[in-house]
Amino acid sequence: MITYSNWRYRCNGFVGNWPEPYLEVDGDGVVIEWNPRAEEVFGWQRDELVGRPVTEHLVAPVLQPVGATIGAPAGSDPARLFDPGVVSASAADHQFQLQDRAGRSVTVAGRLFVTGHGAVGSVGGFIHPTSGTVRIQTADADPAATPEQIDPLTGLDNRARFEKRLSAAVAQSFGLSGSVGVVLLDLDRFKAINSSLGHDRGDLVLSMVAQRLEGVAGDASAIARSGGDEFLALFQSPDGRAHDRASAFVERARQALSEPFGVNDTEVFLDASVGVALNTFGVNEAGVLLANAESAMYQAKDRGGSSVETYGESMRIELLDRMSTEHSLHRALERSELELHYQPVVELDGVTTVGMEALIRWQHPDQGLVAPYRFIPVAEESGLIIPIGAWVLEEACHQLRDWHHRESSGARGSVEVNLSARQIDDPRIISTVEGILARTGLPPEQLTLEITESALMKDAASALVVLRALKEIGVLLAIDDFGTGYSSLSYLQHFPLDMLKVDRSFVQALGVSSEGEEIVAAVIKLAHALGLKVVAEGVETTEQLDVLRSFECDLAQGYLFSKPLPASEIVASFGLPLSA
Ligand code: C2E
Ligand code: MG
Ligand code: MG
C-alpha cells in the first residue's frame, strides 16, 4: 500500500521535472504543488500560489470542496477516499476552468488523483489546457523564412528551419499527447535512380517530389526537405489528433508519388518508406520526436520499403532489444562467442563436394546458439559487421587451409563467405581480402565471396566498382539469394560474377507449381547465357533435385545433402565424394 508520505516523497523531483503542468491542492483547497512547467504555461509562479487558497488566483470553484468535486472512483465508497494513510490513486479525467496570470480563462483537462487523508488529504494531477486563450497555436505564426533557411533545390524549408518550427510546436503543445506529429518520408532506392540517371536528373526528380508533396500538404504546418531524398512534414492538432492528420497526409503523399515521374524521355517510378512520431506524455522534445520518426522510418525500410511505421511502445521495446543485442555483440568477438558452421556445396551427381559455405553462429552465454538473422542486421546497422566480417573471412580461409593440409589427395574445394552490403561499401574491403589471402596463403580462386542480390542492387554503380577490384585479386564472386531483389538484367551482365545462387523460395516451388518451375528454368538459362554457374539453394527433396537435374543446374546446397555443421563434424573426405 502506498502511504501518503511515501507518495509525497515520490512526487518531489518527479513532479518538478515533469514536462506537463502539475497542480495539487490539499483538503482545505490550499495549493501545495505547482511545478515549473505549470509556471510556464499559466504564468503564475510557484511562490505566488503555494500556501494560498486555490480560489485566490486560479479560480476554479470546481476544486472546492475537494472531496465533493473529485467524486469517487467508480465502484468505491466516497467516504473511504480519505481513509487514514491510504492513497487512492484512482481518479477520473476532469475538466475545469483556471485563470492564467493574464486573467484569461482557460479550460483545462486533467487526470486528478486524490492523495492522502483528512486534513492533509489533497487532490492533484497533470493538467492540459484544452481551450481558452492559452491555446496551441500553429507554427504559421512564424516569421518568414530567411534565405539560409530554404532548401535551394526544392524551395521547401530546410531541416534547420523545420527543427525550429517543431520546437515551437512542441513548446506550444503544453504537453498534450498527440498534439504534434512528425512525418519523415524517405524515398526508396533513390541512390539507384541517381546512379542510373545521373545527379542532374536525380535533382529534377527531387524537386518534382517536393512539388507533389506541397500539393497534398493540406493542413500540414510545415513541409521541409531534410537533405538527400528525405522529406519532413509537421502536424499540429489542439485536440490531440495529430496522428489522424499525419496519416491522412501520408495516404495522400503516397498516392501522389505513385504516379510515374517523367524525366526527359524516361519514366521513373518511386516509392517511399515513412516514419511517423507523435508527442506523448513523456516525449516532448523536438530532437526526440525527430529521432523517433527516423527509427520508425528505418523500421519501414527494414520491412523492404514502401511502407509506413508509427513509433510506439512495441517499437521502443524492439529498439531496446536491438540495443542490448548490439551491446553484447560488442563483446562476442573478444570473448570468442562467434563460430562458423559449414554447409557443403555439391555437384548434381549428389555426391561430389566442391565447396563449403561458411555460415556464422553466435554461441550466446544465455541464449545458446543464435542464428544470423537475429544479429546480422544489428551488426550491419551498428557497423560491427566490419570487424565481424573480417573475422569470418580470416577464420574460413584458415579452416580451408587446414582441411587442404589434411587432405593428402590434393583437395580442390573452395570456401564461400557471405559479405554484407555494409562490407561492400567499406573501402577497406579490398585490402582486408588481400591481407587475409596473404596471411593464410590461400589461392584466391579458392575463395568465393557471396553478395545478396538486394545488397548489389542497393547501389549498383558503386558495387560494380568494388566487385571489379575484388575480381582483380582473383577471388570468385557469387550473387546470393537471387530472385528476391530487383535486379536489372542489363546491370547483371556488367558485374564480373562467376556464380548465381537461386534463392531457396524458388527451389521450394519445384514440383509444386509449374509457374515456379518455369521461373527456375528461365533463371538457369539466363545465368548460363551470362556464363555463370548456377547453385540451387535449400534443396530438401530428391524430387527437387530431379527437376534441377533436368534443368541442367550445376550445383546444389541443402538439407538433402547436409545441414550446416561445425568444422569438427565435417566429414574428413572434403573434396572427395561425400558419401561414396
Ligand atoms: P545464405 O547465405 O543464403 O545461406 C543459406 C541459408 O539457408 C543458411 O541459413 C542455411 O542454413 C539455410 N539452408 C541451407 N540449406 C537449407 C535447406 O535445405 N532448407 C532450409 N530451410 N534452409 C537451408 P543461415 O545459416 O541461418 O544463414 C542465413 C543468412 O545469414 C545467410 O543466407 C546469409 O545471408 C547470412 N549470413 C550467414 N553467415 C553470414 C556471415 O558470416 N556474414 C554475413 N554478412 N551474412 C551471413
Ligand atoms: Mg550465402
Ligand atoms: Mg542464399
XYZ file of C-alpha atoms and ligand atoms in Angstrom:
628
model
C 0.000 0.000 0.000
C 1.266 3.474 -0.835
C 1.316 5.728 2.211
C 0.869 9.437 1.934
C 4.408 10.372 2.950
C 5.681 7.798 0.530
C 3.620 9.336 -2.239
C 4.779 12.856 -1.462
C 8.352 11.683 -1.413
C 7.957 10.188 -4.834
C 6.333 13.342 -6.139
C 9.196 15.610 -5.185
C 11.628 15.707 -8.047
C 9.363 13.615 -10.174
C 6.722 16.293 -10.439
C 9.309 19.045 -10.529
C 10.895 17.679 -13.669
C 7.744 16.534 -15.363
C 7.181 18.021 -18.828
C 3.483 18.670 -18.171
C 1.861 21.175 -15.831
C 1.020 19.765 -12.394
C -1.329 21.186 -9.776
C -2.063 19.799 -6.334
C -4.453 21.189 -3.728
C -4.905 19.998 -0.150
C -8.141 19.065 1.604
C -8.734 22.706 2.546
C -8.349 23.910 -1.001
C -4.838 25.288 -0.498
C -2.312 24.897 -3.330
C 0.561 22.640 -2.280
C 2.180 21.825 -5.607
C 2.690 23.806 -8.819
C 5.557 22.707 -10.994
C 7.891 24.714 -13.278
C 6.012 23.591 -16.389
C 2.776 24.942 -14.909
C 4.580 28.231 -14.255
C 5.497 28.425 -17.944
C 2.073 27.590 -19.255
C -0.153 29.621 -16.937
C 2.236 32.389 -15.943
C 1.714 32.012 -12.171
C 4.926 31.484 -10.212
C 5.111 28.730 -7.647
C 5.520 31.060 -4.642
C 2.555 33.161 -5.713
C 0.305 30.132 -5.389
C 1.687 27.604 -2.952
C 0.212 28.030 0.545
C -2.722 30.096 -0.740
C -6.290 29.055 -1.439
C -6.679 27.841 -4.977
C -9.580 30.254 -5.465
C -7.430 33.288 -4.753
C -5.683 33.248 -8.125
C -6.609 30.201 -10.044
C -10.356 30.415 -9.551
C -11.958 27.071 -10.205
C -14.734 26.636 -7.687
C -14.873 23.139 -9.115
C -11.944 22.173 -6.978
C -13.731 23.102 -3.775
C -14.546 21.325 -1.600
C -12.153 18.658 -2.704
C -13.985 15.531 -1.598
C -17.225 16.517 -3.237
C -15.948 17.659 -6.600
C -13.485 14.967 -7.361
C -16.071 12.304 -6.946
C -15.308 8.772 -6.076
C -13.574 6.395 -8.433
C -16.078 4.041 -9.976
C -17.272 1.420 -7.546
C -15.660 2.890 -4.430
C -17.213 4.253 -1.287
C -16.744 8.044 -1.323
C -16.336 8.057 2.451
C -13.282 5.855 2.144
C -11.410 8.240 -0.123
C -9.832 9.872 2.891
C -9.126 6.757 4.899
C -6.108 7.340 7.121
C -2.841 6.544 5.463
C -4.340 5.444 2.211
C -3.713 6.957 -1.147
C -6.356 6.371 -3.687
C -4.517 6.887 -6.903
C -7.570 6.081 -8.947
C -9.250 9.147 -10.317
C -11.153 10.275 -13.310
C -10.438 12.797 -16.031
C -11.850 16.192 -15.187
C -12.408 19.440 -16.932
C -12.456 22.747 -15.141
C -11.689 26.409 -15.565
C -8.477 28.039 -14.471
C -7.356 31.589 -14.824
C -3.912 32.304 -16.208
C -1.773 35.156 -14.921
C -3.025 37.494 -17.649
C -6.545 36.951 -16.343
C -7.667 34.789 -19.237
C -9.967 31.912 -18.553
C -8.576 28.586 -19.683
C -10.385 25.284 -19.762
C -8.071 22.543 -18.599
C -8.445 18.825 -18.663
C -6.600 16.670 -16.228
C -6.441 13.331 -14.605
C -6.730 14.121 -10.918
C -5.549 11.923 -8.103
C -6.887 12.006 -4.597
C -3.912 11.637 -2.327
C -3.643 11.377 1.433
C -6.349 11.751 4.027
C -8.227 14.099 6.359
C -6.636 17.477 6.818
C -3.574 16.522 4.794
C -5.621 14.906 2.052
C -5.067 16.503 -1.294
C -6.032 16.299 -4.881
C -3.607 16.755 -7.690
C -2.797 15.831 -11.211
C -1.428 16.797 -14.572
C -3.478 19.366 -16.404
C -3.616 20.392 -20.047
C -5.234 23.496 -21.401
C -7.879 22.432 -23.900
C -9.388 25.773 -24.774
C -9.188 29.387 -23.777
C -6.653 31.991 -24.665
C -3.664 29.856 -23.771
C -4.041 27.578 -26.688
C -1.998 25.698 -29.130
C -1.013 27.885 -31.983
C 0.144 26.615 -35.305
C 3.658 27.320 -36.411
C 2.295 29.509 -39.215
C 2.714 32.477 -36.960
C 6.480 32.110 -37.565
C 8.297 34.947 -39.256
C 9.023 34.341 -42.934
C 11.995 32.137 -43.723
C 15.367 33.729 -44.318
C 17.263 32.601 -47.453
C 19.550 30.326 -45.465
C 16.501 28.503 -44.089
C 15.366 27.473 -47.562
C 16.464 24.374 -49.414
C 17.823 25.773 -52.704
C 16.887 22.725 -54.768
C 13.204 22.465 -53.855
C 12.333 25.814 -52.297
C 10.983 23.991 -49.246
C 12.100 24.763 -45.697
C 15.403 23.150 -44.829
C 15.945 20.893 -41.850
C 17.180 23.665 -39.558
C 14.016 25.678 -40.067
C 11.861 22.606 -39.682
C 13.534 21.833 -36.367
C 12.851 25.364 -35.218
C 9.195 25.088 -36.144
C 8.945 21.713 -34.498
C 10.471 23.051 -31.282
C 7.971 25.883 -31.308
C 5.104 23.473 -31.929
C 6.228 21.269 -29.071
C 6.522 24.256 -26.745
C 3.018 25.378 -27.681
C 1.545 21.933 -27.181
C 1.585 22.158 -23.390
C 2.390 18.500 -23.248
C -0.949 17.466 -24.667
C -0.317 13.979 -26.019
C -0.868 13.544 -29.725
C -0.997 17.249 -30.478
C 2.237 17.292 -32.512
C 3.093 14.800 -35.237
C 6.205 14.445 -37.386
C 6.258 12.567 -40.685
C 9.608 11.546 -42.158
C 9.448 10.315 -45.727
C 12.499 8.729 -47.337
C 12.440 7.682 -50.974
C 13.230 4.026 -51.608
C 16.185 3.101 -53.847
C 16.766 6.703 -54.800
C 20.508 6.076 -54.931
C 19.894 3.724 -57.847
C 17.955 6.447 -59.687
C 20.797 8.868 -59.108
C 23.403 6.429 -60.351
C 21.463 5.372 -63.408
C 20.054 8.762 -64.498
C 22.824 10.991 -63.221
C 22.668 13.596 -60.468
C 21.085 16.376 -62.512
C 18.071 14.275 -63.347
C 18.070 12.929 -59.812
C 17.772 16.529 -58.609
C 14.951 17.120 -61.034
C 13.077 14.153 -59.602
C 13.603 15.515 -56.080
C 12.143 18.883 -56.963
C 9.162 17.192 -58.599
C 8.667 15.149 -55.446
C 8.764 18.363 -53.402
C 6.109 19.921 -55.638
C 3.827 16.936 -55.331
C 4.216 16.838 -51.544
C 3.390 20.524 -51.320
C 0.374 19.892 -53.488
C -1.024 17.416 -50.958
C 0.212 19.202 -47.820
C -3.330 20.044 -46.678
C -3.263 21.004 -43.001
C 0.480 20.414 -42.530
C 2.097 23.239 -40.545
C 5.362 22.755 -42.406
C 6.887 20.697 -45.204
C 10.646 20.506 -45.495
C 13.425 18.682 -47.272
C 15.772 17.401 -44.667
C 18.574 16.582 -47.078
C 19.186 13.898 -49.685
C 15.967 12.112 -50.502
C 14.331 12.779 -47.130
C 11.285 14.969 -46.566
C 9.596 16.092 -43.359
C 6.082 17.231 -42.521
C 4.751 18.717 -39.298
C 1.204 18.398 -37.983
C -0.407 20.132 -35.049
C -3.762 19.476 -33.518
C -5.020 21.216 -30.395
C -7.359 18.317 -29.740
C -4.659 15.648 -29.740
C -5.486 14.264 -33.183
C -2.204 14.948 -34.954
C -1.975 11.268 -35.794
C -5.137 11.386 -37.902
C -3.830 14.389 -39.788
C -0.421 12.828 -40.324
C -1.940 9.537 -41.515
C -4.228 11.284 -43.956
C -1.230 13.180 -45.334
C 0.834 10.009 -45.683
C -2.008 8.449 -47.614
C -2.193 11.460 -49.974
C 1.584 11.648 -50.319
C 1.957 8.004 -51.290
C -0.855 8.364 -53.754
C 0.837 11.419 -55.264
C 4.197 9.645 -55.516
C 2.709 6.551 -57.108
C 2.238 8.377 -60.429
C 5.370 7.948 -62.589
C 7.757 10.895 -62.874
C 8.632 11.917 -66.404
C 12.293 12.872 -66.686
C 13.107 13.788 -70.259
C 12.001 10.683 -72.122
C 12.286 8.305 -69.174
C 9.586 7.358 -66.681
C 10.750 6.964 -63.104
C 8.741 5.072 -60.510
C 9.168 5.961 -56.878
C 8.092 4.663 -53.547
C 8.871 5.747 -50.027
C 9.415 4.477 -46.517
C 7.603 6.609 -43.987
C 8.102 7.031 -40.243
C 5.586 8.836 -38.046
C 6.201 10.043 -34.485
C 3.874 11.822 -32.071
C 4.456 13.742 -28.897
C 3.210 11.874 -25.879
C 3.141 12.253 -22.138
C 6.883 11.819 -21.733
C 8.175 12.590 -25.238
C 8.157 16.295 -25.623
C 11.337 17.401 -27.286
C 11.868 18.184 -30.935
C 15.096 16.141 -31.102
C 13.484 13.062 -29.594
C 10.481 13.319 -31.905
C 12.740 13.508 -34.946
C 14.826 10.575 -33.743
C 11.653 8.543 -33.170
C 10.341 9.366 -36.635
C 13.697 8.262 -38.016
C 13.635 4.967 -36.102
C 10.135 4.332 -37.408
C 11.259 5.132 -40.960
C 14.184 2.684 -40.699
C 11.783 0.080 -39.397
C 9.675 0.651 -42.520
C 12.837 0.321 -44.671
C 13.771 -2.905 -42.911
C 10.459 -4.348 -43.973
C 11.594 -3.889 -47.527
C 10.474 -0.290 -48.000
C 7.237 1.001 -49.433
C 5.575 1.036 -46.028
C 4.608 3.226 -43.090
C 5.527 2.751 -39.454
C 4.444 4.734 -36.415
C 6.789 4.958 -33.484
C 5.163 3.372 -30.470
C 5.631 1.191 -27.441
C 6.316 -2.033 -29.346
C 8.942 -0.235 -31.412
C 10.537 1.152 -28.291
C 10.825 -2.358 -26.875
C 12.236 -3.649 -30.144
C 14.823 -0.864 -30.184
C 15.814 -1.644 -26.601
C 16.160 -5.268 -27.620
C 18.370 -4.277 -30.545
C 20.461 -2.088 -28.305
C 21.014 -4.922 -25.881
C 21.917 -7.273 -28.753
C 24.359 -4.680 -30.021
C 25.796 -4.270 -26.561
C 26.512 -7.971 -26.092
C 27.608 -8.386 -29.715
C 30.402 -5.925 -28.989
C 31.937 -8.419 -26.628
C 31.053 -11.537 -28.622
C 34.162 -11.144 -30.779
C 36.561 -10.597 -27.881
C 35.066 -13.478 -25.944
C 35.217 -15.827 -28.946
C 31.481 -16.441 -28.853
C 31.211 -16.412 -32.649
C 31.785 -19.566 -34.647
C 31.380 -20.787 -38.198
C 29.356 -23.704 -39.426
C 29.878 -25.104 -42.888
C 27.441 -26.396 -45.443
C 28.696 -28.391 -48.448
C 28.055 -27.241 -51.998
C 27.684 -30.366 -54.134
C 27.586 -31.281 -57.780
C 24.298 -32.553 -59.105
C 25.551 -36.098 -59.091
C 24.618 -35.548 -55.451
C 27.914 -36.848 -54.154
C 30.868 -34.646 -55.095
C 31.521 -31.774 -52.727
C 33.099 -28.809 -54.447
C 32.918 -26.203 -51.728
C 31.799 -25.242 -48.259
C 29.721 -22.197 -47.396
C 30.736 -20.618 -44.101
C 27.681 -19.580 -42.048
C 28.094 -17.643 -38.854
C 26.614 -18.651 -35.486
C 26.689 -16.915 -32.123
C 27.184 -19.069 -29.067
C 25.427 -16.664 -26.695
C 26.207 -17.239 -22.993
C 22.497 -17.040 -22.033
C 20.594 -17.690 -25.222
C 22.519 -20.626 -26.674
C 23.181 -20.845 -30.411
C 21.818 -17.722 -32.107
C 21.050 -17.763 -35.852
C 22.408 -14.997 -38.112
C 19.042 -13.406 -38.884
C 18.829 -12.422 -35.199
C 22.084 -10.475 -35.097
C 23.463 -9.803 -38.599
C 21.011 -6.904 -39.159
C 22.086 -5.376 -35.829
C 25.742 -5.881 -36.729
C 25.120 -4.187 -40.076
C 23.334 -1.245 -38.581
C 25.949 -0.651 -35.903
C 28.921 -1.158 -38.206
C 30.085 -4.153 -36.146
C 29.745 -6.221 -39.309
C 33.089 -4.791 -40.444
C 35.241 -6.464 -37.739
C 32.900 -9.471 -37.581
C 33.012 -9.906 -41.357
C 36.802 -9.674 -41.355
C 36.937 -12.347 -38.660
C 34.610 -14.616 -40.694
C 36.831 -14.252 -43.753
C 40.030 -15.000 -41.870
C 38.540 -17.919 -39.937
C 37.002 -19.508 -43.061
C 40.234 -19.174 -45.057
C 42.251 -20.699 -42.203
C 39.802 -23.551 -41.914
C 40.010 -24.316 -45.608
C 43.807 -24.286 -45.488
C 43.612 -26.642 -42.564
C 41.351 -29.058 -44.463
C 43.576 -28.892 -47.503
C 46.667 -29.680 -45.434
C 44.976 -32.722 -44.000
C 43.955 -33.970 -47.437
C 46.961 -35.761 -48.853
C 44.934 -36.339 -52.006
C 45.112 -32.680 -53.011
C 41.690 -31.347 -52.125
C 40.190 -28.937 -54.608
C 37.258 -27.496 -52.700
C 36.729 -23.807 -52.126
C 35.144 -21.838 -49.331
C 32.232 -19.429 -49.764
C 31.918 -16.435 -47.496
C 28.924 -14.085 -47.263
C 29.600 -10.356 -47.458
C 27.046 -7.801 -46.329
C 26.183 -4.563 -48.109
C 27.972 -2.614 -45.454
C 31.216 -4.512 -46.128
C 30.948 -3.747 -49.845
C 30.527 -0.064 -49.015
C 33.653 -0.121 -46.877
C 36.692 0.949 -48.893
C 38.938 -1.274 -46.726
C 37.327 -4.451 -48.086
C 39.914 -4.845 -50.847
C 42.933 -4.633 -48.547
C 41.185 -6.835 -45.962
C 40.703 -9.611 -48.504
C 44.245 -9.227 -49.875
C 45.716 -9.304 -46.377
C 43.816 -12.434 -45.379
C 44.771 -14.283 -48.559
C 48.401 -13.339 -47.993
C 48.380 -14.436 -44.342
C 46.632 -17.741 -44.934
C 48.367 -18.493 -48.232
C 45.030 -19.488 -49.771
C 44.979 -19.230 -53.591
C 42.395 -16.528 -54.406
C 40.397 -18.766 -56.719
C 39.575 -20.959 -53.715
C 37.649 -18.146 -52.074
C 34.152 -17.267 -53.288
C 32.528 -14.113 -51.960
C 28.727 -14.116 -51.883
C 26.775 -10.896 -52.088
C 22.992 -10.889 -51.969
C 21.099 -9.547 -54.927
C 19.496 -6.821 -52.808
C 22.894 -5.683 -51.441
C 24.234 -5.452 -55.001
C 21.266 -3.501 -56.289
C 21.151 -1.053 -53.382
C 23.790 0.983 -55.115
C 24.637 -0.964 -58.220
C 27.078 1.564 -59.645
C 29.334 1.656 -56.583
C 29.030 -2.106 -56.091
C 30.277 -2.578 -59.632
C 33.492 -0.696 -58.878
C 34.166 -2.762 -55.739
C 33.362 -6.061 -57.438
C 35.745 -5.288 -60.259
C 38.516 -4.569 -57.751
C 37.800 -7.836 -55.916
C 37.844 -9.673 -59.209
C 41.308 -8.241 -59.896
C 42.544 -10.039 -56.792
C 41.366 -13.267 -58.382
C 38.634 -14.345 -55.979
C 35.336 -15.730 -57.317
C 32.095 -13.815 -56.938
C 28.562 -15.095 -56.439
C 25.198 -13.347 -56.393
C 23.255 -14.796 -53.443
C 19.505 -15.191 -52.827
C 18.864 -14.497 -56.492
C 15.226 -13.733 -57.254
C 14.494 -11.855 -54.032
C 15.816 -8.472 -55.153
C 15.169 -6.260 -58.090
C 17.993 -6.995 -60.472
C 18.052 -5.094 -63.608
C 19.149 -7.639 -66.177
C 21.140 -5.064 -68.047
C 23.173 -4.495 -64.924
C 23.689 -8.149 -64.208
C 25.796 -8.663 -67.290
C 28.172 -5.894 -66.247
C 29.012 -7.498 -62.913
C 32.090 -9.726 -63.022
C 30.200 -12.665 -61.486
C 31.091 -16.347 -61.529
C 28.101 -17.837 -59.845
C 24.402 -17.292 -59.268
C 22.623 -18.821 -56.282
C 18.905 -19.333 -56.826
C 17.021 -18.434 -53.673
C 15.546 -21.210 -51.578
C 11.996 -19.891 -52.039
C 12.170 -20.738 -55.771
C 13.686 -24.155 -55.185
C 10.874 -24.942 -52.776
C 8.342 -24.287 -55.523
C 9.828 -27.062 -57.658
C 7.380 -29.932 -58.038
C 4.654 -27.725 -56.529
C 3.809 -25.121 -59.134
C 4.575 -25.213 -62.823
C 4.946 -21.444 -62.821
C 7.652 -21.739 -60.164
C 9.410 -24.331 -62.294
C 9.354 -22.106 -65.331
C 10.955 -19.306 -63.376
C 13.791 -21.548 -62.181
C 14.311 -22.925 -65.695
C 14.462 -19.391 -67.090
C 16.879 -18.188 -64.419
C 19.208 -21.126 -65.104
C 19.127 -20.388 -68.839
C 19.808 -16.733 -68.247
C 22.698 -17.491 -65.903
C 24.233 -19.908 -68.382
C 23.878 -17.351 -71.149
C 25.845 -14.948 -68.973
C 28.483 -17.626 -68.361
C 27.581 -18.165 -64.699
C 27.448 -21.403 -62.750
C 24.130 -21.948 -61.006
C 23.743 -23.160 -57.422
C 20.279 -24.133 -56.178
C 19.906 -23.194 -52.503
C 17.883 -25.113 -49.943
C 17.379 -28.412 -51.782
C 15.459 -30.662 -49.417
C 13.910 -33.433 -51.529
C 15.049 -35.816 -54.243
C 12.119 -34.581 -56.303
C 13.570 -31.058 -56.312
C 16.968 -32.497 -57.190
C 15.500 -34.408 -60.149
C 13.847 -31.290 -61.543
C 17.093 -29.323 -61.109
C 18.991 -32.011 -62.966
C 16.560 -31.847 -65.851
C 17.142 -28.073 -65.984
C 20.903 -28.626 -66.102
C 21.532 -26.751 -62.893
C 25.230 -27.043 -61.956
C 25.434 -27.229 -58.191
C 23.217 -27.558 -55.142
C 23.152 -26.984 -51.436
C 20.593 -28.056 -48.895
C 19.462 -30.273 -46.062
C 19.118 -33.149 -48.546
C 22.915 -33.316 -48.596
C 23.862 -31.810 -45.256
C 22.820 -29.162 -42.776
C 25.464 -26.575 -41.861
C 27.812 -28.263 -39.362
C 30.644 -27.184 -37.077
C 34.050 -27.640 -38.714
C 34.863 -30.555 -36.436
C 31.895 -32.529 -37.770
C 32.619 -32.003 -41.435
C 33.473 -35.376 -42.948
C 37.162 -35.798 -43.376
C 36.736 -36.513 -47.057
C 36.054 -32.915 -48.052
C 36.980 -32.507 -51.667
C 36.143 -36.121 -52.387
C 32.760 -37.745 -52.914
C 30.779 -37.132 -49.724
C 29.103 -40.490 -49.450
C 30.890 -42.695 -51.905
P 22.511 -17.596 -47.203
O 23.884 -17.132 -47.484
O 21.567 -17.630 -48.341
O 22.650 -19.011 -46.529
C 21.750 -20.058 -46.723
C 20.833 -20.205 -45.545
O 19.884 -21.231 -45.833
C 21.542 -20.656 -44.272
O 20.840 -20.100 -43.176
C 21.350 -22.155 -44.303
O 21.429 -22.737 -43.018
C 19.961 -22.254 -44.843
N 19.733 -23.523 -45.516
C 20.609 -24.256 -46.243
N 20.020 -25.343 -46.755
C 18.723 -25.319 -46.366
C 17.593 -26.181 -46.582
O 17.673 -27.209 -47.247
N 16.416 -25.807 -46.032
C 16.299 -24.682 -45.280
N 15.103 -24.386 -44.763
N 17.338 -23.839 -45.059
C 18.545 -24.165 -45.598
P 21.598 -19.382 -42.002
O 22.849 -20.101 -41.673
O 20.601 -19.149 -40.938
O 22.030 -18.009 -42.645
C 21.079 -17.104 -43.053
C 21.695 -15.949 -43.792
O 22.504 -15.174 -42.928
C 22.612 -16.371 -44.922
O 21.837 -16.679 -46.049
C 23.443 -15.127 -45.098
O 22.769 -14.190 -45.895
C 23.533 -14.597 -43.686
N 24.838 -14.951 -43.128
C 25.268 -16.108 -42.599
N 26.552 -16.029 -42.227
C 26.971 -14.789 -42.551
C 28.229 -14.093 -42.434
O 29.253 -14.616 -41.983
N 28.257 -12.803 -42.874
C 27.153 -12.214 -43.406
N 27.249 -10.943 -43.811
N 25.975 -12.829 -43.534
C 25.885 -14.112 -43.118
Mg 25.147 -17.311 -48.848
Mg 21.251 -17.506 -50.042
